[in-house]
Short mmCIF file of C-alpha atoms in Angstrom, two decimals:
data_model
loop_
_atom_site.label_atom_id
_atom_site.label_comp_id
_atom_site.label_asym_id
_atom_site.label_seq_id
_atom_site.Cartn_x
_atom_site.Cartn_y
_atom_site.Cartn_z
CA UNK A 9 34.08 -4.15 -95.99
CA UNK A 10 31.49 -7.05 -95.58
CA UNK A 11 29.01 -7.54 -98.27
CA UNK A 12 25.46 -8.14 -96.66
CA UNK A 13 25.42 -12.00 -96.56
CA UNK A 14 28.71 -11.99 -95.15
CA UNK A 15 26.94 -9.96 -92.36
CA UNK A 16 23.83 -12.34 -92.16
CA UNK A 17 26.24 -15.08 -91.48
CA UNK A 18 28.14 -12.90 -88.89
CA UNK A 19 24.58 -12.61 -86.95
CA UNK A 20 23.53 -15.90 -87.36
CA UNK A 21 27.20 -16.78 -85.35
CA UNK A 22 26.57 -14.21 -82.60
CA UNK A 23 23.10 -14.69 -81.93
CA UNK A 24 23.86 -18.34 -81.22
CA UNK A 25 26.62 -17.24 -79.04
CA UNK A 26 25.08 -14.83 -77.44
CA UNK A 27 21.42 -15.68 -76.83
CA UNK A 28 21.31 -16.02 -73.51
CA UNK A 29 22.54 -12.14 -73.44
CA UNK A 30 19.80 -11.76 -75.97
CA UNK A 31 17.20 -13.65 -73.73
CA UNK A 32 16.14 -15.86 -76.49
CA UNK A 33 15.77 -19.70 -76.64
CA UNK A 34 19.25 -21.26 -77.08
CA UNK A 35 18.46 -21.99 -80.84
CA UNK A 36 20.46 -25.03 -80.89
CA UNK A 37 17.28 -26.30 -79.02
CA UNK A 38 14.24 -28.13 -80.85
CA UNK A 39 15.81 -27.97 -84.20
CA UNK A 40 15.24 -23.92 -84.37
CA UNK A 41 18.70 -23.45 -85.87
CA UNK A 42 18.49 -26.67 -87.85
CA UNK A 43 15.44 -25.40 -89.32
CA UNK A 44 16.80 -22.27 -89.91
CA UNK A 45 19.70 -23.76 -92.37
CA UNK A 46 17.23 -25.88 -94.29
CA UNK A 47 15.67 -22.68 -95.46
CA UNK A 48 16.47 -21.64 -99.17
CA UNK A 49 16.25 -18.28 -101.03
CA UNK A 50 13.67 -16.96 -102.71
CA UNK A 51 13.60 -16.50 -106.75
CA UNK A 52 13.61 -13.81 -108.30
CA UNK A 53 9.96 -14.66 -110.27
CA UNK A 54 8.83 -15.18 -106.37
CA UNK A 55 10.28 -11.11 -105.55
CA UNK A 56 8.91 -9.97 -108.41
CA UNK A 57 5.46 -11.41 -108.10
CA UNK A 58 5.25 -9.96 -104.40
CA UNK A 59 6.22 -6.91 -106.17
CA UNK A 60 3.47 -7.12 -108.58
CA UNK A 61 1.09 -7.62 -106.00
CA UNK A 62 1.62 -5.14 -103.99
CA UNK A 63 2.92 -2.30 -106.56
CA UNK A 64 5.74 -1.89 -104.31
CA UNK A 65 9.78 -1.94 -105.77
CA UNK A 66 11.95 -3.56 -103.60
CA UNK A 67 15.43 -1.83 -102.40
CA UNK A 68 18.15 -4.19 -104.14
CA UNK A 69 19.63 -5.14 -100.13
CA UNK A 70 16.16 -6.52 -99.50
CA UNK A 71 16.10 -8.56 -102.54
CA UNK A 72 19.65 -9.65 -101.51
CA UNK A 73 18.19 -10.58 -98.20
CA UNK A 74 15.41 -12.95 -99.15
CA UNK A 75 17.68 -14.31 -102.57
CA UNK A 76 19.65 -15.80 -99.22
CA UNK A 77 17.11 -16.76 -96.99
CA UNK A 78 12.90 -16.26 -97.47
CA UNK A 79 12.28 -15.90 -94.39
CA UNK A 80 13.78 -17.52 -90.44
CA UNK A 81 11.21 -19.58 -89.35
CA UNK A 82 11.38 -19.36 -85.55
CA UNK A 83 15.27 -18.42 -85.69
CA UNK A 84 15.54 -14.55 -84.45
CA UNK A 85 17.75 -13.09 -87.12
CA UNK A 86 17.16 -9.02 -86.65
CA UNK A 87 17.86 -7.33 -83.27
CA UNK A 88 17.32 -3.52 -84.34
CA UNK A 89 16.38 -0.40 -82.37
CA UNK A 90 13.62 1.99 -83.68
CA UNK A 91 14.52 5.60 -83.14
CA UNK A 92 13.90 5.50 -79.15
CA UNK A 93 16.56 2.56 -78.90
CA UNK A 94 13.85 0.14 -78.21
CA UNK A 95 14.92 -3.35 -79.44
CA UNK A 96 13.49 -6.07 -79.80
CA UNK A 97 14.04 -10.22 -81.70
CA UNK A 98 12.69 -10.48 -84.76
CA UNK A 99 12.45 -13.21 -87.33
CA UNK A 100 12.40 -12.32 -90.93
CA UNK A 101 8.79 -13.44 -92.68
CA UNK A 102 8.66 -15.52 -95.65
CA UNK A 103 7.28 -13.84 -98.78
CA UNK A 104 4.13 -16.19 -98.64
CA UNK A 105 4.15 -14.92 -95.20
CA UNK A 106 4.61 -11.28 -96.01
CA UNK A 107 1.44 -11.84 -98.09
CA UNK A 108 -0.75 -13.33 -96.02
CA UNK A 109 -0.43 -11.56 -92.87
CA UNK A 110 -1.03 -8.51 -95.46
CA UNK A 111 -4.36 -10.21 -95.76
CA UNK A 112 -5.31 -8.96 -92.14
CA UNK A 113 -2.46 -6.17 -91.19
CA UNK A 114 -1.46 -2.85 -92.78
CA UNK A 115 -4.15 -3.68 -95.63
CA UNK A 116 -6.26 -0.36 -95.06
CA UNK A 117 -5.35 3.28 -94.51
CA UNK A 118 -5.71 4.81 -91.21
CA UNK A 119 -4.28 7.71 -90.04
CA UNK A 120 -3.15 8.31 -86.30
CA UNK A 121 -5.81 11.42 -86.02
CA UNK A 122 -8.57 8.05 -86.51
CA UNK A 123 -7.02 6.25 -83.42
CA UNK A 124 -5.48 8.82 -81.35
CA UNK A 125 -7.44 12.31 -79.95
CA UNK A 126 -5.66 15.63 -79.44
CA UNK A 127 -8.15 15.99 -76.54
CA UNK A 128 -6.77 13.68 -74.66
CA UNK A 129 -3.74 14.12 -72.89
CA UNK A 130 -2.47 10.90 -73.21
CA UNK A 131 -3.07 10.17 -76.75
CA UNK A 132 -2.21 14.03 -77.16
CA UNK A 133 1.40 13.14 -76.11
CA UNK A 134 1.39 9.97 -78.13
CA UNK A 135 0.83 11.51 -81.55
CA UNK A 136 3.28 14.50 -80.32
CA UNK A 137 5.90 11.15 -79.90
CA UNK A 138 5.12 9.85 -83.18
CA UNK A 139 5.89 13.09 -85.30
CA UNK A 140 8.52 12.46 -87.48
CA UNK A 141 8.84 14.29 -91.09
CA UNK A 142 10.22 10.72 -92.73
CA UNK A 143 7.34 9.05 -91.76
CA UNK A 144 3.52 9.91 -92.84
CA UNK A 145 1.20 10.11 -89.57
CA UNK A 146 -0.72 6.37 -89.99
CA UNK A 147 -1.41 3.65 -87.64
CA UNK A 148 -1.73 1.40 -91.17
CA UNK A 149 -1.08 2.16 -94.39
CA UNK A 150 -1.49 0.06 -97.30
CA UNK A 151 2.08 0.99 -98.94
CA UNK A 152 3.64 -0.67 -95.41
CA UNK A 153 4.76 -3.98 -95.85
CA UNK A 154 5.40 -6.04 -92.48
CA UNK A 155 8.50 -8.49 -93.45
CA UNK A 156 10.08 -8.98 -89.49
CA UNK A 157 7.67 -10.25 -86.30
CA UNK A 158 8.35 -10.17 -82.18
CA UNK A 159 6.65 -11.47 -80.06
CA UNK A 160 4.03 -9.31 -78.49
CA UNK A 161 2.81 -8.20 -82.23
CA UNK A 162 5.68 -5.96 -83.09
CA UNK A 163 6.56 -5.68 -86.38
CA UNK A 164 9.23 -4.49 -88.94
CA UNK A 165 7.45 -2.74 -91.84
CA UNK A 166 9.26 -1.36 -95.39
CA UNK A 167 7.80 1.77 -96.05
CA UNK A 168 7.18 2.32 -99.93
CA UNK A 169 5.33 5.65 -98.99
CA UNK A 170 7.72 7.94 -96.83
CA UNK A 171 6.98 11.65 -96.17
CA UNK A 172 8.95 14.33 -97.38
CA UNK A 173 12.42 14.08 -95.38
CA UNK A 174 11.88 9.92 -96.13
CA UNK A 175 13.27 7.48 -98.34
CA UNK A 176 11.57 5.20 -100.25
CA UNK A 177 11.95 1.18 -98.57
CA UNK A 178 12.78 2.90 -94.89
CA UNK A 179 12.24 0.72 -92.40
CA UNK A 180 9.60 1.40 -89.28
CA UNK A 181 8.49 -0.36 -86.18
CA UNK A 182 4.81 -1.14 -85.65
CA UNK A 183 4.89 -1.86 -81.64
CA UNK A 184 1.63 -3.08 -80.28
CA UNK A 185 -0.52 -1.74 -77.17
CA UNK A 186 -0.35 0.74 -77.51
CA UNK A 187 -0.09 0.94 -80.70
CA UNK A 188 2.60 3.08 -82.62
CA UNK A 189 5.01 3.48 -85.46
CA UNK A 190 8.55 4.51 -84.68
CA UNK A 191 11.26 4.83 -87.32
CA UNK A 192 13.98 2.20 -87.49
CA UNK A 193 16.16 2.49 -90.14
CA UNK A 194 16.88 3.78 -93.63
CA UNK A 195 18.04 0.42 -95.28
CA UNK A 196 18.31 -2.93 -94.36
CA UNK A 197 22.26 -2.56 -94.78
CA UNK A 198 22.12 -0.42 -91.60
CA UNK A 199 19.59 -2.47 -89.91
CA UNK A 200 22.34 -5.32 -90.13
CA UNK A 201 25.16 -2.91 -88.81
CA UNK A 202 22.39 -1.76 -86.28
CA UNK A 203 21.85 -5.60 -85.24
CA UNK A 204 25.32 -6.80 -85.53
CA UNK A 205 26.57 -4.50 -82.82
CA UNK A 206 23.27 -4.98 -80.58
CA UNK A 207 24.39 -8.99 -80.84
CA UNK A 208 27.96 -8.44 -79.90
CA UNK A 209 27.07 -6.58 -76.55
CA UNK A 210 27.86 -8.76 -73.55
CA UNK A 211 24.79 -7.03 -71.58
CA UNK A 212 21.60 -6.74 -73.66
CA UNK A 213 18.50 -4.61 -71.73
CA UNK A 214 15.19 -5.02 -73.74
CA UNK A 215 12.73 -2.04 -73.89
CA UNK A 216 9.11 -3.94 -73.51
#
């Protein structure tokens, strides 16, 4: 069985295989891939501090992720589907990129009820969509920590707050306009098994 950096390097192989399947830039174009290989790990003092800040505890695989590689850069390493099979290319953040864009996003509690109006039909059916007993019903939540980015403004969040049939790091998808949180996965391990078959497909359909 393949340990998680042994999958990481799998990806990084397919996606530059595969990207026009993927409908990505060909990363071997303007030094994306280049850059991506110049980027080191992080430390564990740098994990921990995030840690600190945030009074979060990272799951070991995450940890394992970013002691290979803090963060992408503009190289699309994560090709997941939430829990509607919507997929999407993500890059993985840095940790000083984690904690600034924490600055301005997912740094206040509100809950769907704030945004969304069971008078409305629309919004009705959009918070009827969004129930899900793993996941507690906010838009943002200060325990949600955005480490992944698409374009459009959709984000990969760890959870350090799940509801009562969660599990503490899960992963959920913030997807923008309109706005809403979707489950994705319960580990990073399975969001690499997740991404590792969507980047072997020969015909990939993205749900925008």
């Amino acid at each position: 069985m393949k340990n998680l950096i042994e999958k990481l390097k799998e990806i990084e192989k397919l996606v530059c295989e595969n990207f026009e399947d993927l409908e990505i830039d060909d990363p071997a174009e303007d030094g994306i891939y280049d850059d991506y290989l110049l980027v080191g790990g992080a430390t564990d003092e740098q994990i921990e501090k995030l840690e600190a800040k945030f009074d979060v505890r990272m799951p070991e695989d995450v940890k394992e992720l970013y002691r290979y590689k803090n963060g992408s850069k503009g190289f699309y390493l994560l090709f997941p589907n939430d829990k509607y099979d919507r997929m999407f290319p993500y890059r993985l953040l840095s940790l000083a990129e984690i904690e600034e864009t924490k600055g301005y996003f997912q740094n206040k509690d509100v809950m769907l009820t704030e945004v969304y109006s069971a008078d409305d039909d629309d919004e009705r059916a959009l918070l009827k969509r969004m129930e899900d007993h793993r996941v507690r019903p906010y838009l943002f939540h200060r325990k949600w920590i955005p480490f992944a980015e698409a374009p459009g403004g959709v984000r990969l969040l760890l959870d350090f707050d799940p509801d009562e049939e969660g599990t503490y790091g899960q992963i959920l998808c913030y997807i923008h306009d309109p706005d809403e949180i979707a489950y994705a996965a319960k580990t990073i391990t399975e969001m690499m098994d997740d991404t590792i078959g969507n980047v072997t497909v020969d015909d990939v359909s993205y749900d925008k």
